Coordinates of C-alpha atoms in Angstrom, one line a residue:
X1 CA 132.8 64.3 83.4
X2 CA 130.2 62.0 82.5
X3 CA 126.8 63.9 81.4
X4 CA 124.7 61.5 81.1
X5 CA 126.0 59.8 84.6
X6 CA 125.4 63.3 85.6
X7 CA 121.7 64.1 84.2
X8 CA 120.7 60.3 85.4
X9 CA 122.3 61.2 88.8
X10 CA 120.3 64.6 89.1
X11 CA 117.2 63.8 87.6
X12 CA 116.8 60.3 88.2
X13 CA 112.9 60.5 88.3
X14 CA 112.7 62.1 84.4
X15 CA 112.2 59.4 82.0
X16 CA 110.7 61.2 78.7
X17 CA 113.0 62.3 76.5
X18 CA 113.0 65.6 74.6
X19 CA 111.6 63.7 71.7
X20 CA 108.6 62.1 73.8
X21 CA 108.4 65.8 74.8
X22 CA 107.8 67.3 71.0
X23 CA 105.6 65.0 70.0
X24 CA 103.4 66.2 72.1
X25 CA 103.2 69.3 70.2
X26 CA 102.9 69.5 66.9
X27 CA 103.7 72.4 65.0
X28 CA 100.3 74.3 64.3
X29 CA 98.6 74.1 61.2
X30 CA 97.7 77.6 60.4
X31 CA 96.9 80.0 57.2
X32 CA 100.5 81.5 56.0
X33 CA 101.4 84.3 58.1
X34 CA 99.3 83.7 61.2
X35 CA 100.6 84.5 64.5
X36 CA 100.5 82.8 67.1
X37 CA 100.8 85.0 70.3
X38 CA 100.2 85.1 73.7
X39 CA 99.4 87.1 77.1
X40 CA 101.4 85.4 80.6
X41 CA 100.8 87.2 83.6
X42 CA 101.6 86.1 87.3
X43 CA 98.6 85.8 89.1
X44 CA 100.2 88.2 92.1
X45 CA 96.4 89.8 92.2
X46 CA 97.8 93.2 90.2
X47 CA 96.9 94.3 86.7
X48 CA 98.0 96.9 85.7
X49 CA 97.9 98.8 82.5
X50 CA 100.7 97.4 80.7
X51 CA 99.0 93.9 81.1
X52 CA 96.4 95.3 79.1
X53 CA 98.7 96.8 76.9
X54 CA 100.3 94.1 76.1
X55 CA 97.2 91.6 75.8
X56 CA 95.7 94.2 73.2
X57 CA 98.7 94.4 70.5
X58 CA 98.4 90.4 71.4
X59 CA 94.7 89.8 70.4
X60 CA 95.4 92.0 67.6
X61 CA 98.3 90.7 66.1
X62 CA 96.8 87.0 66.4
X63 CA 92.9 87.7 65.6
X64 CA 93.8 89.7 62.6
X65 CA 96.2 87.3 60.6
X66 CA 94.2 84.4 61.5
X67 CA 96.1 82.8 64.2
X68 CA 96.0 82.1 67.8
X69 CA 95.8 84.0 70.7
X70 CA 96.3 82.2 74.3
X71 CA 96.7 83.0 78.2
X72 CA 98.9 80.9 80.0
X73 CA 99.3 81.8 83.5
X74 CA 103.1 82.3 85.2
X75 CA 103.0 80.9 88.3
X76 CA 106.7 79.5 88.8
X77 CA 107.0 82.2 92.1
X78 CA 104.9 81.2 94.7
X79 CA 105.9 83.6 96.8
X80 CA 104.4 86.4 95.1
X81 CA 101.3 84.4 93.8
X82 CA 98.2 85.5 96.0
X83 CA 95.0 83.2 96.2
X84 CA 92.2 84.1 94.0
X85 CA 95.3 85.6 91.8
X86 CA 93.9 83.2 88.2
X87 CA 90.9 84.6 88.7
X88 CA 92.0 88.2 89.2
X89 CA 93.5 87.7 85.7
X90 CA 90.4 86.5 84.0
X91 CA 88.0 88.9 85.3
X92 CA 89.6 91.5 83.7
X93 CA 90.2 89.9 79.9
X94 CA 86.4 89.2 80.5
X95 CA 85.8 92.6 81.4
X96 CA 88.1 94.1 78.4
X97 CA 86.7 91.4 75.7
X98 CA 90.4 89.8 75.0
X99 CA 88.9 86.6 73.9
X100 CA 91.3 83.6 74.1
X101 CA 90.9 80.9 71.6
X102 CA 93.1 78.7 73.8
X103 CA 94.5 78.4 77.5
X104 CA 93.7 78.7 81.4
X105 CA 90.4 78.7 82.4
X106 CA 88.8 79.1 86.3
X107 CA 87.5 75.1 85.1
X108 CA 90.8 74.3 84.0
X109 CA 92.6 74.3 80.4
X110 CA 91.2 74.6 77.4
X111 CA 92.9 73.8 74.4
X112 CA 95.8 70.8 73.1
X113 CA 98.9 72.9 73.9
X114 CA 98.8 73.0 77.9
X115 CA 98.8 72.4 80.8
X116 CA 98.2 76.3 80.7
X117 CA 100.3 77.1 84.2
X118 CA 103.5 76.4 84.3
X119 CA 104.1 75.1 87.8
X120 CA 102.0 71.9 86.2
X121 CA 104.4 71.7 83.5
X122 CA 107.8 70.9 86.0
X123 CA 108.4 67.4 84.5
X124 CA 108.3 69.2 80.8
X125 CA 111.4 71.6 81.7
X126 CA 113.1 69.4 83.8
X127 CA 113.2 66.9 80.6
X128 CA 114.4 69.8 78.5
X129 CA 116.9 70.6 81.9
X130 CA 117.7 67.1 81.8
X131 CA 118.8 67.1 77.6
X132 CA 120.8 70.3 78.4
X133 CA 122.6 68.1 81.2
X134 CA 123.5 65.5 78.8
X135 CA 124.7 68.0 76.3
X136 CA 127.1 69.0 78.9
X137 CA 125.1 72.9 78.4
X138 CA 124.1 72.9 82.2
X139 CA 125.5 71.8 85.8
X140 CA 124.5 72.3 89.4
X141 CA 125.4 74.8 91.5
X142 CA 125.0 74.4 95.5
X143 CA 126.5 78.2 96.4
X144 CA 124.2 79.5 99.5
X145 CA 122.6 82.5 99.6
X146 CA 125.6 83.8 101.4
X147 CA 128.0 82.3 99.2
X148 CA 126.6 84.5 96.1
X149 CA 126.5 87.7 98.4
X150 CA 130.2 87.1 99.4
X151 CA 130.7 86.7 95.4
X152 CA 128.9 90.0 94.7
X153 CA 130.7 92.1 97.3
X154 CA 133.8 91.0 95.6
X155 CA 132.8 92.1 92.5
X156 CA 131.5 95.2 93.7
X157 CA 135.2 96.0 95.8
X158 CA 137.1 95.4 92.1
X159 CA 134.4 96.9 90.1
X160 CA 133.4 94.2 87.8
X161 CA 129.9 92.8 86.3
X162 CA 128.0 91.2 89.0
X163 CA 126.7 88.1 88.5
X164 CA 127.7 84.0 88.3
X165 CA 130.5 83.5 85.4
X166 CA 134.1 83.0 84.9
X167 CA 136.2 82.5 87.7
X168 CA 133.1 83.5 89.8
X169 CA 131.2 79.9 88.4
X170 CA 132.4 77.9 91.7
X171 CA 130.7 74.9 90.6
X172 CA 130.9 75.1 87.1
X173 CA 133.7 72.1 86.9
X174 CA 132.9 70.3 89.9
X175 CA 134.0 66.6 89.7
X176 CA 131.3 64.0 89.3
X177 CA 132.0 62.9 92.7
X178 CA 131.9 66.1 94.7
X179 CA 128.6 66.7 92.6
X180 CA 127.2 63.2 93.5
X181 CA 128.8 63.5 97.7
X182 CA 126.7 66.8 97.5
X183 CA 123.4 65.2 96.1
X184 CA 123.5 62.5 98.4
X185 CA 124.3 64.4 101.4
X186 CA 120.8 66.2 100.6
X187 CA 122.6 69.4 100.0
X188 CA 120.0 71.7 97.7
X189 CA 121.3 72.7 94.3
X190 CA 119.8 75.4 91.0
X191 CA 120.8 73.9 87.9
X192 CA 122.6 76.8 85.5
X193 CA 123.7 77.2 82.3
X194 CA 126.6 76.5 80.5
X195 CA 127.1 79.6 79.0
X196 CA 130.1 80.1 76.2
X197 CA 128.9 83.5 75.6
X198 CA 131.5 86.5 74.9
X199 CA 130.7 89.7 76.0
X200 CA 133.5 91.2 73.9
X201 CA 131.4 89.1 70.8
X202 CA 128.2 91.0 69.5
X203 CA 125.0 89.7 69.0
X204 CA 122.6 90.9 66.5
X205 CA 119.0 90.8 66.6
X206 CA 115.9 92.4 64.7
X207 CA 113.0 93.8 66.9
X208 CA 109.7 94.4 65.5
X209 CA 109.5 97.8 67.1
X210 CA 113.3 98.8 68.2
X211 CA 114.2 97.5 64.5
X212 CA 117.9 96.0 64.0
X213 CA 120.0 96.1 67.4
X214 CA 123.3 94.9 68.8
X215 CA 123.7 93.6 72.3
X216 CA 127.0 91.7 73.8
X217 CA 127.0 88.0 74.2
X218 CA 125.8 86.9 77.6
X219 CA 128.8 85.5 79.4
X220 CA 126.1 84.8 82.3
X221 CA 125.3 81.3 83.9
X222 CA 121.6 81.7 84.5
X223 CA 120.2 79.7 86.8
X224 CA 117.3 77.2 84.9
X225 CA 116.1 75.3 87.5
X226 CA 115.3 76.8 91.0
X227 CA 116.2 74.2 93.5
X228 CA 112.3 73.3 94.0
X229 CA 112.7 72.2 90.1
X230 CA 110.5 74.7 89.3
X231 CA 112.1 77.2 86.6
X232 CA 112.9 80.4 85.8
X233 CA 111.0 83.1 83.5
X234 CA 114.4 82.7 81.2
X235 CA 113.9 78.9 80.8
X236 CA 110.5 78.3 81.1
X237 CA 109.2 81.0 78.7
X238 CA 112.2 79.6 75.5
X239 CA 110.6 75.8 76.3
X240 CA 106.8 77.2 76.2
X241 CA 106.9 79.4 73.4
X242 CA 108.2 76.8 71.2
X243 CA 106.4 73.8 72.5
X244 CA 102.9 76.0 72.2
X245 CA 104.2 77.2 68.5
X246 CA 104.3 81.1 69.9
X247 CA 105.5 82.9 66.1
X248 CA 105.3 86.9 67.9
X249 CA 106.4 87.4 71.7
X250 CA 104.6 91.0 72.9
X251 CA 106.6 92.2 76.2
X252 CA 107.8 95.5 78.1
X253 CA 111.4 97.1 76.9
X254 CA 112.6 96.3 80.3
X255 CA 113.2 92.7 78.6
X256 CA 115.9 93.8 76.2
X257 CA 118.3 93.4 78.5
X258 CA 117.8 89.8 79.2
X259 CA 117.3 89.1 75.4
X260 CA 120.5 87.7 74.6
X261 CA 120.5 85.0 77.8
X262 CA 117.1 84.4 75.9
X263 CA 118.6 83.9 72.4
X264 CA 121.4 81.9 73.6
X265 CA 119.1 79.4 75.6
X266 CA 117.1 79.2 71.9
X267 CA 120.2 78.6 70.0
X268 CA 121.4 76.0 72.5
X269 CA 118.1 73.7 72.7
X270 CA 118.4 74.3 68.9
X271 CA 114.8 75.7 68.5
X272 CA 114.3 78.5 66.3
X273 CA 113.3 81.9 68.0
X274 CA 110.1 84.0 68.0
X275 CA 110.1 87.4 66.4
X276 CA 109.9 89.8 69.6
X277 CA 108.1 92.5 69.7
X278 CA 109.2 95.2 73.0
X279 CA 107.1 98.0 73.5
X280 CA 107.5 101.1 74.7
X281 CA 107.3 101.9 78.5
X282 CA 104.4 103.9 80.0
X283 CA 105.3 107.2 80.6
X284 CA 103.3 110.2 82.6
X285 CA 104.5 113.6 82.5
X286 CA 105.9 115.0 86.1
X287 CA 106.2 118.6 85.9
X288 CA 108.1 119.4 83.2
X289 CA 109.8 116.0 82.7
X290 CA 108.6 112.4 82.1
X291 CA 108.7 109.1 84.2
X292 CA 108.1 105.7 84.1
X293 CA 104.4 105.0 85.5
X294 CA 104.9 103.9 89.3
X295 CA 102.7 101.6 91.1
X296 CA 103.4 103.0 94.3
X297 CA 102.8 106.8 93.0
X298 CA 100.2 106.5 90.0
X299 CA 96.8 104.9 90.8
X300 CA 96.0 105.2 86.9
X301 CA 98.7 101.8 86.4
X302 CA 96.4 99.8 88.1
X303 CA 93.0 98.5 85.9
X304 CA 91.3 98.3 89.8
X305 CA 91.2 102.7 88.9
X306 CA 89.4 102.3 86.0
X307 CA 86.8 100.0 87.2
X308 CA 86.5 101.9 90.3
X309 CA 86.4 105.4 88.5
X310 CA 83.6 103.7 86.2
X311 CA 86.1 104.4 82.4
X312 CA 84.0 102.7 80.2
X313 CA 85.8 99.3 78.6
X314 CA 85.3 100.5 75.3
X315 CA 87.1 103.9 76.1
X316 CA 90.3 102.5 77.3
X317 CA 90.6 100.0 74.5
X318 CA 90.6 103.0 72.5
X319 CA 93.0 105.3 73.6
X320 CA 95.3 102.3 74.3
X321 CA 95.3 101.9 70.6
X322 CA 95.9 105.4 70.4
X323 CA 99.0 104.9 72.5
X324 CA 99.8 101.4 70.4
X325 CA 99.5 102.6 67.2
X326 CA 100.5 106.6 65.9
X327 CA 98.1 106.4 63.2
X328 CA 95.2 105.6 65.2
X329 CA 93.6 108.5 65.6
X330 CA 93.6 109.6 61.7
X331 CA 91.7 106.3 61.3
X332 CA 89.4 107.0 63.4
X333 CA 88.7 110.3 62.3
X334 CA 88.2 109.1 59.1
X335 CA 86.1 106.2 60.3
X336 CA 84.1 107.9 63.3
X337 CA 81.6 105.4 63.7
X338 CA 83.8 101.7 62.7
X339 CA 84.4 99.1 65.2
X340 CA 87.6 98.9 66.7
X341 CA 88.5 95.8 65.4
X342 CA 88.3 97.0 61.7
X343 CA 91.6 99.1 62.2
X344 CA 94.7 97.3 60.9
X345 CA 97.1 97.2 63.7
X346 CA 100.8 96.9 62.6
X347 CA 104.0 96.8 65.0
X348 CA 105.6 99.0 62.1
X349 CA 103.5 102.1 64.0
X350 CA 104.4 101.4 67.5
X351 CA 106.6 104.1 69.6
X352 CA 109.9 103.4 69.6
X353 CA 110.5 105.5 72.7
X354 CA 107.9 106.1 75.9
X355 CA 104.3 106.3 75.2
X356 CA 103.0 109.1 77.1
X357 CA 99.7 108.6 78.9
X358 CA 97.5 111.6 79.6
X359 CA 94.6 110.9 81.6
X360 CA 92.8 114.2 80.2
X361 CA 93.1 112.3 76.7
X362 CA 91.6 109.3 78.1
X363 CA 89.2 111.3 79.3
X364 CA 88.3 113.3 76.3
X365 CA 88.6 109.7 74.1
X366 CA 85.7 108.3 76.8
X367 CA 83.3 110.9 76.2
X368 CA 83.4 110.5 72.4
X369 CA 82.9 107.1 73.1
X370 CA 80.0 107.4 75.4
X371 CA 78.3 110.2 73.4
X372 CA 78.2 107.5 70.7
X373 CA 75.9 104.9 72.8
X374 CA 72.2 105.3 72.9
X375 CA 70.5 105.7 76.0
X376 CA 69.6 102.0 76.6
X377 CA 73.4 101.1 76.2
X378 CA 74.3 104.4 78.7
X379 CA 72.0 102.9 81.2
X380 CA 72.9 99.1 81.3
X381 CA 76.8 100.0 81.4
X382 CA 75.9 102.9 84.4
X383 CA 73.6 100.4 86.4
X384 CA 76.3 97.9 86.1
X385 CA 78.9 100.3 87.6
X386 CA 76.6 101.8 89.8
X387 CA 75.5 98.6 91.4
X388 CA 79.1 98.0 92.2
X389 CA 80.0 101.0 93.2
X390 CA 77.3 103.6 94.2
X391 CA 74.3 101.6 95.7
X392 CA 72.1 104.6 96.1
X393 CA 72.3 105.7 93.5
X394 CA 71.8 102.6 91.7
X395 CA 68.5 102.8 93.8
X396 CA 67.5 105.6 92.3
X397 CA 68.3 104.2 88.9
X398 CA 66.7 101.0 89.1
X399 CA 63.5 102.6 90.5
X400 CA 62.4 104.3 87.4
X401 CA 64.1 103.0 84.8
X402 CA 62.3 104.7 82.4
X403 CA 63.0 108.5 83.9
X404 CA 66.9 107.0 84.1
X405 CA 66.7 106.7 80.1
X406 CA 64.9 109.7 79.1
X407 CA 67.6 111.6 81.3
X408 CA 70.3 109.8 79.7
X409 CA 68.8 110.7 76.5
X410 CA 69.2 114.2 76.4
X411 CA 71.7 115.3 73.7
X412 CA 72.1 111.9 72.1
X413 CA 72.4 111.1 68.3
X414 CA 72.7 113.5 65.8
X415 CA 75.9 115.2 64.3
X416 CA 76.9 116.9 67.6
X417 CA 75.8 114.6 70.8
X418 CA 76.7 115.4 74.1
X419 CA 80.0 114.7 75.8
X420 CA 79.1 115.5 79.5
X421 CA 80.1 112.2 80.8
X422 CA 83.8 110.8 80.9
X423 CA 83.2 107.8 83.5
X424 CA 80.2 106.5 85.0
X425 CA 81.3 107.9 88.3
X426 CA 80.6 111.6 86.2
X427 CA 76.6 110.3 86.0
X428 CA 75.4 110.9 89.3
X429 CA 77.3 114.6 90.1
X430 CA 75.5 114.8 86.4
X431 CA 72.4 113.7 87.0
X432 CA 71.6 114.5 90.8
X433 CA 69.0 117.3 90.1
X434 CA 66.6 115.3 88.7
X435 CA 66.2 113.2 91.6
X436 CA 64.8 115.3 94.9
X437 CA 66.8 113.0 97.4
X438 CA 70.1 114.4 95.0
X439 CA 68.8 117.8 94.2
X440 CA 70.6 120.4 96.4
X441 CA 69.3 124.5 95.7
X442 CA 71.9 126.8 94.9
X443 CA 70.8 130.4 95.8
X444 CA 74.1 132.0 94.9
X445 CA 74.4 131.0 91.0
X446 CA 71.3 133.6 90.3
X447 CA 73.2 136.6 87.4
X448 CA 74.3 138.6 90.0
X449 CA 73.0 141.9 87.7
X450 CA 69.5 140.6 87.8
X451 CA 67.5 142.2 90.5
X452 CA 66.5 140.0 93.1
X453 CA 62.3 141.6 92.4
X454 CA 63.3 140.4 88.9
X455 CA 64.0 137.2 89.9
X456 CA 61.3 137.5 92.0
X457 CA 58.9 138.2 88.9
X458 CA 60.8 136.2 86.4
X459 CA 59.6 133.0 89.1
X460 CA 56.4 134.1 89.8
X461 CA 55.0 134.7 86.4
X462 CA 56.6 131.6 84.5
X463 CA 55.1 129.8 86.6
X464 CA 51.6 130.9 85.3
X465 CA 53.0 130.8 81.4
X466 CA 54.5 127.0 82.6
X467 CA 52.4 124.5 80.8
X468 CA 54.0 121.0 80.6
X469 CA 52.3 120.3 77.3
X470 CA 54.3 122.9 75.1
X471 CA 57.0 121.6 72.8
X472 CA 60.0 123.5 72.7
X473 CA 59.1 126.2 70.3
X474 CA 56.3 127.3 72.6
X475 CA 58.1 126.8 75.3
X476 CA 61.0 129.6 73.9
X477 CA 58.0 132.3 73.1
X478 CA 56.7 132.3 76.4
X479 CA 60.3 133.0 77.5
X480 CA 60.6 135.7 74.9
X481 CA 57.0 136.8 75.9
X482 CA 58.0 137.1 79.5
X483 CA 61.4 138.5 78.9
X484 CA 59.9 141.6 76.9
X485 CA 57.3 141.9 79.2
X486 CA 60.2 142.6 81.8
X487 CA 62.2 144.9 79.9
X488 CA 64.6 142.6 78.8
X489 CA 66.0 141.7 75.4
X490 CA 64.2 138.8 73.7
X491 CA 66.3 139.8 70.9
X492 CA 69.9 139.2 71.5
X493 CA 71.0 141.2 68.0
X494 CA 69.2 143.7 69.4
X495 CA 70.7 143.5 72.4
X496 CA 74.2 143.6 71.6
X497 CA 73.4 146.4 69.4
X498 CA 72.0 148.5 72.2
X499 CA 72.7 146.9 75.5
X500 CA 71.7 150.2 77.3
X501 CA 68.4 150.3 76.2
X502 CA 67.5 147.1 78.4
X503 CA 67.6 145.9 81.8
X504 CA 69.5 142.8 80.7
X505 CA 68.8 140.0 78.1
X506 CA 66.5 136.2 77.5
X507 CA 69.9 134.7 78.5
X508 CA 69.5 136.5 81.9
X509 CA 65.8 135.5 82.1
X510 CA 66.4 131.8 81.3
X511 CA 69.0 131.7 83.7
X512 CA 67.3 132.7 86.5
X513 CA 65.0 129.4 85.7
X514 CA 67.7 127.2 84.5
X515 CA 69.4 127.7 88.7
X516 CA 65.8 127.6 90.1
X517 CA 64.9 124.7 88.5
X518 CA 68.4 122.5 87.9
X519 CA 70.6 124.7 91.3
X520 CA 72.7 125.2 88.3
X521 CA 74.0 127.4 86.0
X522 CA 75.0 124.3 83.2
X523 CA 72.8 122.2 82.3
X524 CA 71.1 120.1 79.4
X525 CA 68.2 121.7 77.3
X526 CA 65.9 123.5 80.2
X527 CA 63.2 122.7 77.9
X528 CA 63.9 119.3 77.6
X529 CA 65.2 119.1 81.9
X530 CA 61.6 120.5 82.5
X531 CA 59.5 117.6 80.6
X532 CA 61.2 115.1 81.9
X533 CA 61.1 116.5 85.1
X534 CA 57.5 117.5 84.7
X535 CA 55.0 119.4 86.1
X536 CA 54.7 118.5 89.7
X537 CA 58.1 118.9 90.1
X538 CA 59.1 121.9 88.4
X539 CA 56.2 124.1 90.2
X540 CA 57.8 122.9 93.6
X541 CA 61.1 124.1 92.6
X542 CA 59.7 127.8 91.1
X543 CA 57.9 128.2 94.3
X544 CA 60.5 127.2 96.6
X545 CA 62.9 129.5 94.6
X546 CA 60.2 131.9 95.0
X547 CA 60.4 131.3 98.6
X548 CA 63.8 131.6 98.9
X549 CA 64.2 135.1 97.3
X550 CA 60.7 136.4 98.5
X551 CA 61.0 140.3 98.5
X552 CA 60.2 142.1 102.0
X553 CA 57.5 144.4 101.5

């Protein structure tokens, strides 16, 4: 066989040579030990979580060390590619802050290292394709679809590997002649590789997470080229990560099994590998047993839930890292209030097995998070959401933005904020009494073991004590005043001491406020609910309340 008659005769269009090719990319100049890293989806319109995932230990590893961290956009399947699918993808980095210093753009690329998407970069592999040709390391192959079935189902009836090797590579050795009668009849080919792999030979291989392993050779022709030239994620993902100078390759575990097919193709275009780095799967707990996260069965994998349930972008970094890294939550711990990108990421403290995600941790992470933001922060972030999502009740908050803050407000700073909201989605189920088109009564939280004519008295008189003016300390003496003046504890040493001697206690007396006032039993600061609430409105709610429970006479 002649291979170069043979590359000329099946690529008679490529001209450039690999060399043409390489100069094209020079190696990067970069500060010793920089990485170089990068996120490629496939803009099918999905993210999901272990996109983001992924794209975090990325940004990290890259922004850390001083290095480069890029998107380029895997678009080789048009089948599965959905329009608007690019921007899909960059809408969420935006929304997450994974800042690319290099790579696709909704404009186009930006940076020296592209084109960015790799069904632009056809006459780059098929160059490579063509070298491999030459080197005799690749052939076409012109089996039909129901030629490889009929190949399967053999191996499946003497139960052997499945796949294209062996006696089972038809075309692997066809003459030059057959090869060129095909081509010219118009018959449509893949181009595959040559493998010379062993599987009885072992192959090892250092992972940044899984540490030192051991896989058999592959044995496998891959196919390279699909027969619309376009390639394969094995091919086209060994010729872009060298060309763009990609030192650290982050990706799913589900890889590993492809990784010495990967390996081989490196060793065979004679390019040194990247270091790979496979991370754990994403695993929820299902009863008593764990699973892989599901797209049909979890709504959590998909980053639409999080935007949707309002989790705040900062919050699901966060507890990502806490999944990324095991000694993430120590750091932070011991640095409460340090940006996120001050902790020192290292693959050395990535699982080796399943990361579990627990959306009650996530949601426990979030209202740290939130409790930390002033009320000015709480209210831009909520609007946003809110606008989106809720357009009443972004109403309501654009109206008076003023009353949104001070409402927001309530709890924050100091050692011990807060943590009543999770998501944004949390705000308005949160919020609602303070706005009368939200407020909804509830007559059945009153104690129980307060008489209704005490609830009837408690109402009546507060609201001639009420005065909007009185700080907090005043505010608890006239409750005290009117608690004793009742027969109730004011006292609640006292009380617990002798809990016969009274009727009940000021917890019992505030309560029957807090539900007239809020139609809850929990709530923030009554105090603080009532000023910002003010006067017009909390005398409406006593006297309906005293409505409500008026006592026949």
């Amino acid at each position: 066989m002649d291979d170069h008659a043979l590359a000329q005769l099946l690529f008679p269009d490529i001209t450039a040579t690999p060399e043409e090719i390489l100069a094209q990319y020079p190696r990067r100049q970069l500060p010793e030990n920089a990485k170089v890293t990068r996120i490629a989806p496939s803009p099918t319109g999905f993210m999901h979580l272990g996109n983001l995932f992924g794209a975090i230990a990325d940004e990290r590893l890259a922004h850390q060390s001083g290095g480069i961290f890029y998107l380029r956009i895997e678009d080789t399947d048009q089948k599965r590619e959905v329009a608007g699918g690019v921007q899909t993808i960059l809408n969420v980095f935006r929304d997450y802050q994974l800042d690319f210093d290099e790579g696709a753009t909704l404009e186009g690329d930006n940076g020296a290292y592209g084109p960015y998407r790799q069904r632009q970069r056809a006459k780059i592999y098929q160059t490579m394709a063509k070298w491999l040709v030459q080197q005799g390391k690749a052939y076409p192959c012109f089996c039909t679809e129901q030629e490889l079935a009929a190949i399967r189902e053999r191996q499946a009836e003497r139960k052997e590997n499945f796949g294209y090797y062996g006696s089972y590579a038809v075309h692997r050795n066809m003459p030059y002649e057959q090869v060129k009668a095909c081509i010219e009849a118009g018959m449509p080919f893949v181009l595959r590789f040559r493998s010379e792999g062993d599987p009885a030979r072992r192959v090892k291989f250092t992972d940044l997470v899984k540490g030192t392993m051991e896989f058999p050779e592959n044995d496998q022709d891959v196919v390279l080229l699909k027969s619309d030239g376009i390639p394969t994620y094995h091919f086209a993902h060994v010729v872009d990560d060298y060309l763009m100078g990609t030192t650290h390759v982050v990706r799913g575990e589900e890889w590993l099994a492809t990784l010495p097919i990967h390996l081989q193709l490196f060793q065979a275009m004679g390019w040194k590998p990247p270091k790979y780095v496979h991370t754990a799967q994403l695993m929820k707990m299902d009863g008593e047993s764990k699973r892989k996260l599901s797209k049909r069965k979890d709504p959590e994998l998909s980053l639409d839930f999080y935007k949707q349930q309002g989790y705040c972008i900062a919050a699901v970094k966060e507890y990502i890292l806490t999944l990324l890294n095991s000694n993430f939550e120590d750091w932070r711990l011991a640095n409460p209030d340090a940006p996120i990108d001050s902790f020192s990421f290292t693959t050395k403290k990535m699982s080796v097995s399943g990361s579990l995600f627990d959306i009650d941790k996530l949601n426990d992470v979030s209202k740290n998070v939130i409790s930390k933001m002033n009320a000015q922060q709480v209210y831009t972030l909520l609007s946003e959401w809110a606008q989106q999502f809720d357009v009443d009740f972004y109403a309501l908050l654009s109206r008076d933005p003023d009353y949104a803050r001070a409402i927001l407000a309530i709890g924050r700073g100091g050692k011990k904020p807060r943590k009543d909201l999770a998501t944004w989605s949390d705000a308005k189920p949160y919020m609602n009494f303070f706005y009368d088109e939200l407020f909804s009564p509830c007559d059945d939280a009153y104690p129980e073991h307060v008489p209704a004519a005490d609830r009837q008295r408690i109402l009546q008189e507060y609201a001639v004590l009420y005065d909007p003016t009185d700080d907090n300390n005043q505010w608890f003496d006239k409750v005290k005043a009117l608690t004793d003046s009742l027969g109730y504890a004011s006292n609640m040493k006292d009380y617990k001491k002798n809990p016969d001697a009274y009727v009940g206690n000021v917890g019992d007396v505030s309560m029957v406020l807090r539900v007239a006032v809020t139609g809850r039993q929990n709530s923030p600061d009554l105090h603080d609910v009532m000023s910002i609430l003010g006067k017009e409105r909390v005398l409406a709610r006593l006297e309906r309340a005293l409505r409500a429970h008026a006592v026949p006479t």
